[in-house]
Amino acid sequence: MKKILFSLLFVGVATLANAQKSEIEAAKKQWALLSLNKDKTLADNLKTLNEGLAHTDKAIAHEKSKDLVESWSYRALFASRIALVDSLDAANSSANQKIAEEAVEKAKALDTKGNEKENIENARLTIQDAMRNRGIYAYQKKDFAGALAAFNEVTAKNPNDTAMFINAGVVAKEAKNYPEVVRNFKKAIELNYKDSKMLYSDIIKTTFDEIKDSVAGLSLLQEASAKYPEDPYFIGLETDIYLKKGDIAKSQEMLTKLVAKDPKNANYQSLLGDTYYKQALAVQTQRNALDPKKTKEFNELGIKMTKFIDQAIPFYKAALDIDPKHVNTLENLAIIYAFKNDNVNYEAIKKRLAELK
């Protein structure tokens, strides 16, 4: 009698174990159904996915199948796909992403033979797509803070995803989260984004104008100048900062060293001319604000302005000797000669500019 009872008991256990394995087979069938659901609605696809995920719930709950790699690899596939296709429901997408991430890690640990490698990688990539989609949907709804959170989540998990750092920087600007603009664009620069020069311009301006941190802004500017030593924009911007501070000597000292290092660089010569020309413009602004009756002061400022202009001209001419087509220099000289009523030189410069255009 006991032997009969024991036999019945063993049959019961085997049946239960097989029943749990059948949950895995059922999950596989549900996954296969998805390829036939191309014309189905989102609701239909979600129903199939949730049914498949439910089969894996049962598979991982039982002692006999909880350590089978397929229980977890298919769980990862279903949950990651739900996170992707239900990206419009951010809460449900995120909840299923967490399930998928846990399943991916568990499947990796169990897949000692690599039989489920393709499914695991498929799930991992789908998780990333789900995060990207949530960011895009949030951006389209003008939920810029939500989009930033989604893109930051992607870059935290994949720190070499340059495009997502750019996306994060763009939505951070929309959200007026300026420190995040700088952080994300700086990371894209570090990853050798193809248009890093543009990003430098953006974060320098953001740091000066929005964050109001002149120390950090100058540091970024010097970093950009070192990376793009031939670019006149960054050098000109740095000299402008010194000019605005009233530190003309510092501005001219920096440019003089650059000229000594590379005397055939037209940009450096032109920028040295700018240090005098911009001082002349500042005096002109001061003179224009005077009471018209103050003729003495007006004339004195005129003399001062002309002196600065005359100091700028030799550097501009030196720049044109090196590069006859240096547009910025030609434009400044056209304004200078017009101011000085030097019609001969004005017409000559004007003709050169017209030929360039």
PDB file of C-alpha atoms in Angstrom, residues 22-245:
ATOM      1  CA  SER A  22       4.637  23.993 -20.016  1.00  0.00           C
ATOM      2  CA  GLU A  23       4.323  27.613 -18.856  1.00  0.00           C
ATOM      3  CA  ILE A  24       7.622  28.274 -20.627  1.00  0.00           C
ATOM      4  CA  GLU A  25       6.316  26.587 -23.767  1.00  0.00           C
ATOM      5  CA  ALA A  26       3.155  28.662 -23.548  1.00  0.00           C
ATOM      6  CA  ALA A  27       5.268  31.809 -23.213  1.00  0.00           C
ATOM      7  CA  LYS A  28       7.228  30.824 -26.331  1.00  0.00           C
ATOM      8  CA  LYS A  29       3.981  30.373 -28.248  1.00  0.00           C
ATOM      9  CA  GLN A  30       2.788  33.808 -27.149  1.00  0.00           C
ATOM     10  CA  TRP A  31       6.084  35.293 -28.341  1.00  0.00           C
ATOM     11  CA  ALA A  32       5.682  33.586 -31.703  1.00  0.00           C
ATOM     12  CA  LEU A  33       2.155  35.025 -31.971  1.00  0.00           C
ATOM     13  CA  LEU A  34       3.575  38.550 -31.967  1.00  0.00           C
ATOM     14  CA  SER A  35       5.065  38.062 -35.418  1.00  0.00           C
ATOM     15  CA  LEU A  36       1.537  37.300 -36.661  1.00  0.00           C
ATOM     16  CA  ASN A  37       0.085  40.391 -34.973  1.00  0.00           C
ATOM     17  CA  LYS A  38       1.526  42.962 -37.365  1.00  0.00           C
ATOM     18  CA  ASP A  39      -1.890  44.367 -38.230  1.00  0.00           C
ATOM     19  CA  LYS A  40      -3.223  44.184 -34.686  1.00  0.00           C
ATOM     20  CA  THR A  41      -3.987  47.193 -32.507  1.00  0.00           C
ATOM     21  CA  LEU A  42      -1.796  48.304 -29.621  1.00  0.00           C
ATOM     22  CA  ALA A  43      -4.389  46.895 -27.217  1.00  0.00           C
ATOM     23  CA  ASP A  44      -4.255  43.486 -28.946  1.00  0.00           C
ATOM     24  CA  ASN A  45      -0.471  43.397 -28.855  1.00  0.00           C
ATOM     25  CA  LEU A  46      -0.404  44.401 -25.201  1.00  0.00           C
ATOM     26  CA  LYS A  47      -2.913  41.632 -24.418  1.00  0.00           C
ATOM     27  CA  THR A  48      -0.629  39.052 -26.090  1.00  0.00           C
ATOM     28  CA  LEU A  49       2.424  40.446 -24.314  1.00  0.00           C
ATOM     29  CA  ASN A  50       0.786  40.524 -20.905  1.00  0.00           C
ATOM     30  CA  GLU A  51      -0.455  36.957 -21.341  1.00  0.00           C
ATOM     31  CA  GLY A  52       3.069  35.880 -22.208  1.00  0.00           C
ATOM     32  CA  LEU A  53       4.484  37.716 -19.204  1.00  0.00           C
ATOM     33  CA  ALA A  54       1.885  36.016 -16.994  1.00  0.00           C
ATOM     34  CA  HIS A  55       3.173  32.610 -18.128  1.00  0.00           C
ATOM     35  CA  THR A  56       6.680  33.597 -17.043  1.00  0.00           C
ATOM     36  CA  ASP A  57       5.278  34.774 -13.683  1.00  0.00           C
ATOM     37  CA  LYS A  58       4.170  31.193 -13.050  1.00  0.00           C
ATOM     38  CA  ALA A  59       7.403  29.705 -14.403  1.00  0.00           C
ATOM     39  CA  ILE A  60       9.681  31.718 -12.089  1.00  0.00           C
ATOM     40  CA  ALA A  61       7.378  31.138  -9.119  1.00  0.00           C
ATOM     41  CA  HIS A  62       7.913  27.361  -9.088  1.00  0.00           C
ATOM     42  CA  GLU A  63      10.928  25.631  -7.581  1.00  0.00           C
ATOM     43  CA  LYS A  64      11.365  23.348 -10.593  1.00  0.00           C
ATOM     44  CA  SER A  65      11.469  26.085 -13.246  1.00  0.00           C
ATOM     45  CA  LYS A  66      12.627  29.216 -11.411  1.00  0.00           C
ATOM     46  CA  ASP A  67      16.253  28.546 -12.365  1.00  0.00           C
ATOM     47  CA  LEU A  68      15.643  27.670 -15.995  1.00  0.00           C
ATOM     48  CA  VAL A  69      17.253  30.302 -18.203  1.00  0.00           C
ATOM     49  CA  GLU A  70      14.291  30.352 -20.587  1.00  0.00           C
ATOM     50  CA  SER A  71      11.965  31.385 -17.766  1.00  0.00           C
ATOM     51  CA  TRP A  72      13.978  34.573 -17.423  1.00  0.00           C
ATOM     52  CA  SER A  73      15.002  35.209 -21.025  1.00  0.00           C
ATOM     53  CA  TYR A  74      11.387  35.138 -22.198  1.00  0.00           C
ATOM     54  CA  ARG A  75      10.328  37.189 -19.201  1.00  0.00           C
ATOM     55  CA  ALA A  76      12.912  39.768 -20.292  1.00  0.00           C
ATOM     56  CA  LEU A  77      11.589  39.677 -23.861  1.00  0.00           C
ATOM     57  CA  PHE A  78       7.954  40.220 -22.850  1.00  0.00           C
ATOM     58  CA  ALA A  79       8.559  42.878 -20.227  1.00  0.00           C
ATOM     59  CA  SER A  80      11.004  44.849 -22.401  1.00  0.00           C
ATOM     60  CA  ARG A  81       8.569  44.781 -25.335  1.00  0.00           C
ATOM     61  CA  ILE A  82       5.731  46.024 -23.091  1.00  0.00           C
ATOM     62  CA  ALA A  83       8.019  48.827 -21.889  1.00  0.00           C
ATOM     63  CA  LEU A  84       8.657  49.744 -25.526  1.00  0.00           C
ATOM     64  CA  VAL A  85       5.181  49.551 -27.060  1.00  0.00           C
ATOM     65  CA  ASP A  86       3.472  51.144 -24.043  1.00  0.00           C
ATOM     66  CA  SER A  87       5.902  54.079 -23.904  1.00  0.00           C
ATOM     67  CA  LEU A  88       2.981  56.523 -23.892  1.00  0.00           C
ATOM     68  CA  ASP A  89       2.063  55.182 -20.436  1.00  0.00           C
ATOM     69  CA  ALA A  90       5.293  56.229 -18.756  1.00  0.00           C
ATOM     70  CA  ALA A  91       4.474  54.600 -15.425  1.00  0.00           C
ATOM     71  CA  ASN A  92       3.628  51.214 -16.953  1.00  0.00           C
ATOM     72  CA  SER A  93       6.605  51.423 -19.289  1.00  0.00           C
ATOM     73  CA  SER A  94       8.980  52.114 -16.398  1.00  0.00           C
ATOM     74  CA  ALA A  95       7.480  49.354 -14.256  1.00  0.00           C
ATOM     75  CA  ASN A  96       7.933  46.773 -17.018  1.00  0.00           C
ATOM     76  CA  GLN A  97      11.421  48.057 -17.740  1.00  0.00           C
ATOM     77  CA  LYS A  98      12.398  47.215 -14.161  1.00  0.00           C
ATOM     78  CA  ILE A  99      10.976  43.712 -14.576  1.00  0.00           C
ATOM     79  CA  ALA A 100      12.909  43.319 -17.820  1.00  0.00           C
ATOM     80  CA  GLU A 101      16.173  44.583 -16.337  1.00  0.00           C
ATOM     81  CA  GLU A 102      15.929  42.130 -13.453  1.00  0.00           C
ATOM     82  CA  ALA A 103      15.134  39.311 -15.885  1.00  0.00           C
ATOM     83  CA  VAL A 104      18.069  40.190 -18.148  1.00  0.00           C
ATOM     84  CA  GLU A 105      20.511  40.034 -15.232  1.00  0.00           C
ATOM     85  CA  LYS A 106      19.045  36.760 -13.985  1.00  0.00           C
ATOM     86  CA  ALA A 107      19.114  35.232 -17.484  1.00  0.00           C
ATOM     87  CA  LYS A 108      22.726  36.281 -18.011  1.00  0.00           C
ATOM     88  CA  ALA A 109      23.746  34.554 -14.787  1.00  0.00           C
ATOM     89  CA  LEU A 110      21.910  31.347 -15.707  1.00  0.00           C
ATOM     90  CA  ASP A 111      22.902  31.213 -19.390  1.00  0.00           C
ATOM     91  CA  THR A 112      26.209  29.416 -18.899  1.00  0.00           C
ATOM     92  CA  LYS A 113      26.058  27.790 -22.343  1.00  0.00           C
ATOM     93  CA  GLY A 114      24.985  30.918 -24.228  1.00  0.00           C
ATOM     94  CA  ASN A 115      21.858  29.311 -25.655  1.00  0.00           C
ATOM     95  CA  GLU A 116      19.727  32.373 -24.851  1.00  0.00           C
ATOM     96  CA  LYS A 117      22.364  34.976 -25.702  1.00  0.00           C
ATOM     97  CA  GLU A 118      20.387  36.350 -28.668  1.00  0.00           C
ATOM     98  CA  ASN A 119      17.144  36.719 -26.715  1.00  0.00           C
ATOM     99  CA  ILE A 120      18.923  38.376 -23.796  1.00  0.00           C
ATOM    100  CA  GLU A 121      20.623  40.885 -26.102  1.00  0.00           C
ATOM    101  CA  ASN A 122      17.330  41.495 -27.876  1.00  0.00           C
ATOM    102  CA  ALA A 123      15.704  42.349 -24.547  1.00  0.00           C
ATOM    103  CA  ARG A 124      18.599  44.598 -23.522  1.00  0.00           C
ATOM    104  CA  LEU A 125      18.367  46.622 -26.733  1.00  0.00           C
ATOM    105  CA  THR A 126      14.585  46.841 -26.433  1.00  0.00           C
ATOM    106  CA  ILE A 127      14.973  48.300 -22.936  1.00  0.00           C
ATOM    107  CA  GLN A 128      17.189  51.044 -24.366  1.00  0.00           C
ATOM    108  CA  ASP A 129      14.671  51.734 -27.136  1.00  0.00           C
ATOM    109  CA  ALA A 130      11.905  51.995 -24.540  1.00  0.00           C
ATOM    110  CA  MET A 131      13.823  54.632 -22.583  1.00  0.00           C
ATOM    111  CA  ARG A 132      14.525  56.596 -25.772  1.00  0.00           C
ATOM    112  CA  ASN A 133      10.875  56.404 -26.791  1.00  0.00           C
ATOM    113  CA  ARG A 134       9.716  57.715 -23.430  1.00  0.00           C
ATOM    114  CA  GLY A 135      12.052  60.660 -23.875  1.00  0.00           C
ATOM    115  CA  ILE A 136      10.778  61.371 -27.383  1.00  0.00           C
ATOM    116  CA  TYR A 137       7.108  61.097 -26.368  1.00  0.00           C
ATOM    117  CA  ALA A 138       7.709  63.380 -23.386  1.00  0.00           C
ATOM    118  CA  TYR A 139       9.454  65.905 -25.642  1.00  0.00           C
ATOM    119  CA  GLN A 140       6.563  65.830 -28.111  1.00  0.00           C
ATOM    120  CA  LYS A 141       4.178  66.567 -25.232  1.00  0.00           C
ATOM    121  CA  LYS A 142       6.513  69.421 -24.173  1.00  0.00           C
ATOM    122  CA  ASP A 143       7.214  67.596 -20.931  1.00  0.00           C
ATOM    123  CA  PHE A 144      10.840  68.662 -21.079  1.00  0.00           C
ATOM    124  CA  ALA A 145      11.684  67.642 -17.513  1.00  0.00           C
ATOM    125  CA  GLY A 146      10.300  64.157 -18.209  1.00  0.00           C
ATOM    126  CA  ALA A 147      12.207  63.938 -21.487  1.00  0.00           C
ATOM    127  CA  LEU A 148      15.416  64.966 -19.731  1.00  0.00           C
ATOM    128  CA  ALA A 149      14.908  62.291 -17.077  1.00  0.00           C
ATOM    129  CA  ALA A 150      14.391  59.636 -19.783  1.00  0.00           C
ATOM    130  CA  PHE A 151      17.443  60.635 -21.829  1.00  0.00           C
ATOM    131  CA  ASN A 152      19.589  60.885 -18.687  1.00  0.00           C
ATOM    132  CA  GLU A 153      18.487  57.364 -17.805  1.00  0.00           C
ATOM    133  CA  VAL A 154      19.696  56.148 -21.211  1.00  0.00           C
ATOM    134  CA  THR A 155      23.099  57.815 -20.872  1.00  0.00           C
ATOM    135  CA  ALA A 156      23.518  56.510 -17.315  1.00  0.00           C
ATOM    136  CA  LYS A 157      23.129  52.965 -18.650  1.00  0.00           C
ATOM    137  CA  ASN A 158      25.038  53.634 -21.873  1.00  0.00           C
ATOM    138  CA  PRO A 159      27.652  56.346 -21.207  1.00  0.00           C
ATOM    139  CA  ASN A 160      28.938  56.230 -24.796  1.00  0.00           C
ATOM    140  CA  ASP A 161      25.649  57.157 -26.451  1.00  0.00           C
ATOM    141  CA  THR A 162      26.656  60.533 -27.894  1.00  0.00           C
ATOM    142  CA  ALA A 163      23.300  61.171 -29.578  1.00  0.00           C
ATOM    143  CA  MET A 164      21.432  60.786 -26.281  1.00  0.00           C
ATOM    144  CA  PHE A 165      23.750  63.288 -24.564  1.00  0.00           C
ATOM    145  CA  ILE A 166      22.881  65.737 -27.342  1.00  0.00           C
ATOM    146  CA  ASN A 167      19.151  65.017 -26.909  1.00  0.00           C
ATOM    147  CA  ALA A 168      19.468  65.478 -23.160  1.00  0.00           C
ATOM    148  CA  GLY A 169      21.247  68.801 -23.634  1.00  0.00           C
ATOM    149  CA  VAL A 170      18.595  70.037 -26.052  1.00  0.00           C
ATOM    150  CA  VAL A 171      15.649  69.198 -23.771  1.00  0.00           C
ATOM    151  CA  ALA A 172      17.548  70.548 -20.743  1.00  0.00           C
ATOM    152  CA  LYS A 173      17.724  73.891 -22.543  1.00  0.00           C
ATOM    153  CA  GLU A 174      13.961  73.769 -23.146  1.00  0.00           C
ATOM    154  CA  ALA A 175      13.460  72.949 -19.465  1.00  0.00           C
ATOM    155  CA  LYS A 176      15.798  75.861 -18.559  1.00  0.00           C
ATOM    156  CA  ASN A 177      17.923  73.401 -16.610  1.00  0.00           C
ATOM    157  CA  TYR A 178      21.162  75.093 -17.618  1.00  0.00           C
ATOM    158  CA  PRO A 179      23.626  73.061 -15.520  1.00  0.00           C
ATOM    159  CA  GLU A 180      22.265  69.951 -17.274  1.00  0.00           C
ATOM    160  CA  VAL A 181      22.753  71.626 -20.661  1.00  0.00           C
ATOM    161  CA  VAL A 182      26.423  72.146 -19.860  1.00  0.00           C
ATOM    162  CA  ARG A 183      26.915  68.684 -18.322  1.00  0.00           C
ATOM    163  CA  ASN A 184      25.372  66.793 -21.238  1.00  0.00           C
ATOM    164  CA  PHE A 185      27.004  68.836 -24.002  1.00  0.00           C
ATOM    165  CA  LYS A 186      30.384  68.579 -22.267  1.00  0.00           C
ATOM    166  CA  LYS A 187      30.011  64.808 -22.219  1.00  0.00           C
ATOM    167  CA  ALA A 188      29.185  64.811 -25.937  1.00  0.00           C
ATOM    168  CA  ILE A 189      32.338  66.868 -26.536  1.00  0.00           C
ATOM    169  CA  GLU A 190      34.366  64.337 -24.552  1.00  0.00           C
ATOM    170  CA  LEU A 191      32.936  61.620 -26.811  1.00  0.00           C
ATOM    171  CA  ASN A 192      34.249  63.549 -29.850  1.00  0.00           C
ATOM    172  CA  TYR A 193      30.921  64.733 -31.193  1.00  0.00           C
ATOM    173  CA  LYS A 194      31.520  65.847 -34.791  1.00  0.00           C
ATOM    174  CA  ASP A 195      30.350  69.424 -34.183  1.00  0.00           C
ATOM    175  CA  SER A 196      31.979  69.989 -30.813  1.00  0.00           C
ATOM    176  CA  LYS A 197      32.839  73.561 -31.796  1.00  0.00           C
ATOM    177  CA  MET A 198      29.131  74.420 -31.881  1.00  0.00           C
ATOM    178  CA  LEU A 199      28.591  72.755 -28.499  1.00  0.00           C
ATOM    179  CA  TYR A 200      31.453  74.725 -26.978  1.00  0.00           C
ATOM    180  CA  SER A 201      29.887  77.965 -28.257  1.00  0.00           C
ATOM    181  CA  ASP A 202      26.575  76.963 -26.704  1.00  0.00           C
ATOM    182  CA  ILE A 203      27.846  75.965 -23.266  1.00  0.00           C
ATOM    183  CA  ILE A 204      30.166  78.981 -23.035  1.00  0.00           C
ATOM    184  CA  LYS A 205      27.261  81.323 -23.749  1.00  0.00           C
ATOM    185  CA  THR A 206      25.000  79.391 -21.361  1.00  0.00           C
ATOM    186  CA  THR A 207      27.589  79.511 -18.579  1.00  0.00           C
ATOM    187  CA  PHE A 208      28.126  83.264 -18.938  1.00  0.00           C
ATOM    188  CA  ASP A 209      24.556  84.378 -19.664  1.00  0.00           C
ATOM    189  CA  GLU A 210      22.340  81.911 -17.785  1.00  0.00           C
ATOM    190  CA  ILE A 211      24.417  80.334 -15.017  1.00  0.00           C
ATOM    191  CA  LYS A 212      26.264  83.640 -14.489  1.00  0.00           C
ATOM    192  CA  ASP A 213      29.521  81.876 -13.667  1.00  0.00           C
ATOM    193  CA  SER A 214      32.278  83.922 -15.305  1.00  0.00           C
ATOM    194  CA  VAL A 215      35.055  81.780 -13.823  1.00  0.00           C
ATOM    195  CA  ALA A 216      33.636  78.539 -15.267  1.00  0.00           C
ATOM    196  CA  GLY A 217      32.788  80.344 -18.503  1.00  0.00           C
ATOM    197  CA  LEU A 218      36.339  81.594 -18.971  1.00  0.00           C
ATOM    198  CA  SER A 219      37.695  78.131 -18.183  1.00  0.00           C
ATOM    199  CA  LEU A 220      35.465  76.607 -20.886  1.00  0.00           C
ATOM    200  CA  LEU A 221      36.472  79.339 -23.300  1.00  0.00           C
ATOM    201  CA  GLN A 222      40.170  78.694 -22.736  1.00  0.00           C
ATOM    202  CA  GLU A 223      39.544  74.971 -23.163  1.00  0.00           C
ATOM    203  CA  ALA A 224      37.808  75.638 -26.492  1.00  0.00           C
ATOM    204  CA  SER A 225      40.600  77.974 -27.634  1.00  0.00           C
ATOM    205  CA  ALA A 226      43.187  75.290 -26.873  1.00  0.00           C
ATOM    206  CA  LYS A 227      41.206  72.699 -28.819  1.00  0.00           C
ATOM    207  CA  TYR A 228      40.567  75.034 -31.762  1.00  0.00           C
ATOM    208  CA  PRO A 229      43.612  77.335 -31.814  1.00  0.00           C
ATOM    209  CA  GLU A 230      42.918  78.449 -35.395  1.00  0.00           C
ATOM    210  CA  ASP A 231      39.354  79.513 -34.708  1.00  0.00           C
ATOM    211  CA  PRO A 232      39.075  83.301 -34.310  1.00  0.00           C
ATOM    212  CA  TYR A 233      35.692  83.092 -32.582  1.00  0.00           C
ATOM    213  CA  PHE A 234      36.956  81.700 -29.275  1.00  0.00           C
ATOM    214  CA  ILE A 235      40.083  83.867 -29.215  1.00  0.00           C
ATOM    215  CA  GLY A 236      38.013  86.926 -30.070  1.00  0.00           C
ATOM    216  CA  LEU A 237      35.510  86.086 -27.362  1.00  0.00           C
ATOM    217  CA  GLU A 238      38.256  85.738 -24.777  1.00  0.00           C
ATOM    218  CA  THR A 239      39.831  89.050 -25.733  1.00  0.00           C
ATOM    219  CA  ASP A 240      36.353  90.630 -25.579  1.00  0.00           C
ATOM    220  CA  ILE A 241      36.006  89.456 -21.992  1.00  0.00           C
ATOM    221  CA  TYR A 242      39.246  91.150 -21.046  1.00  0.00           C
ATOM    222  CA  LEU A 243      38.199  94.266 -22.944  1.00  0.00           C
ATOM    223  CA  LYS A 244      34.869  94.400 -21.092  1.00  0.00           C
ATOM    224  CA  LYS A 245      36.705  94.010 -17.820  1.00  0.00           C
TER     225      LYS A 245
END
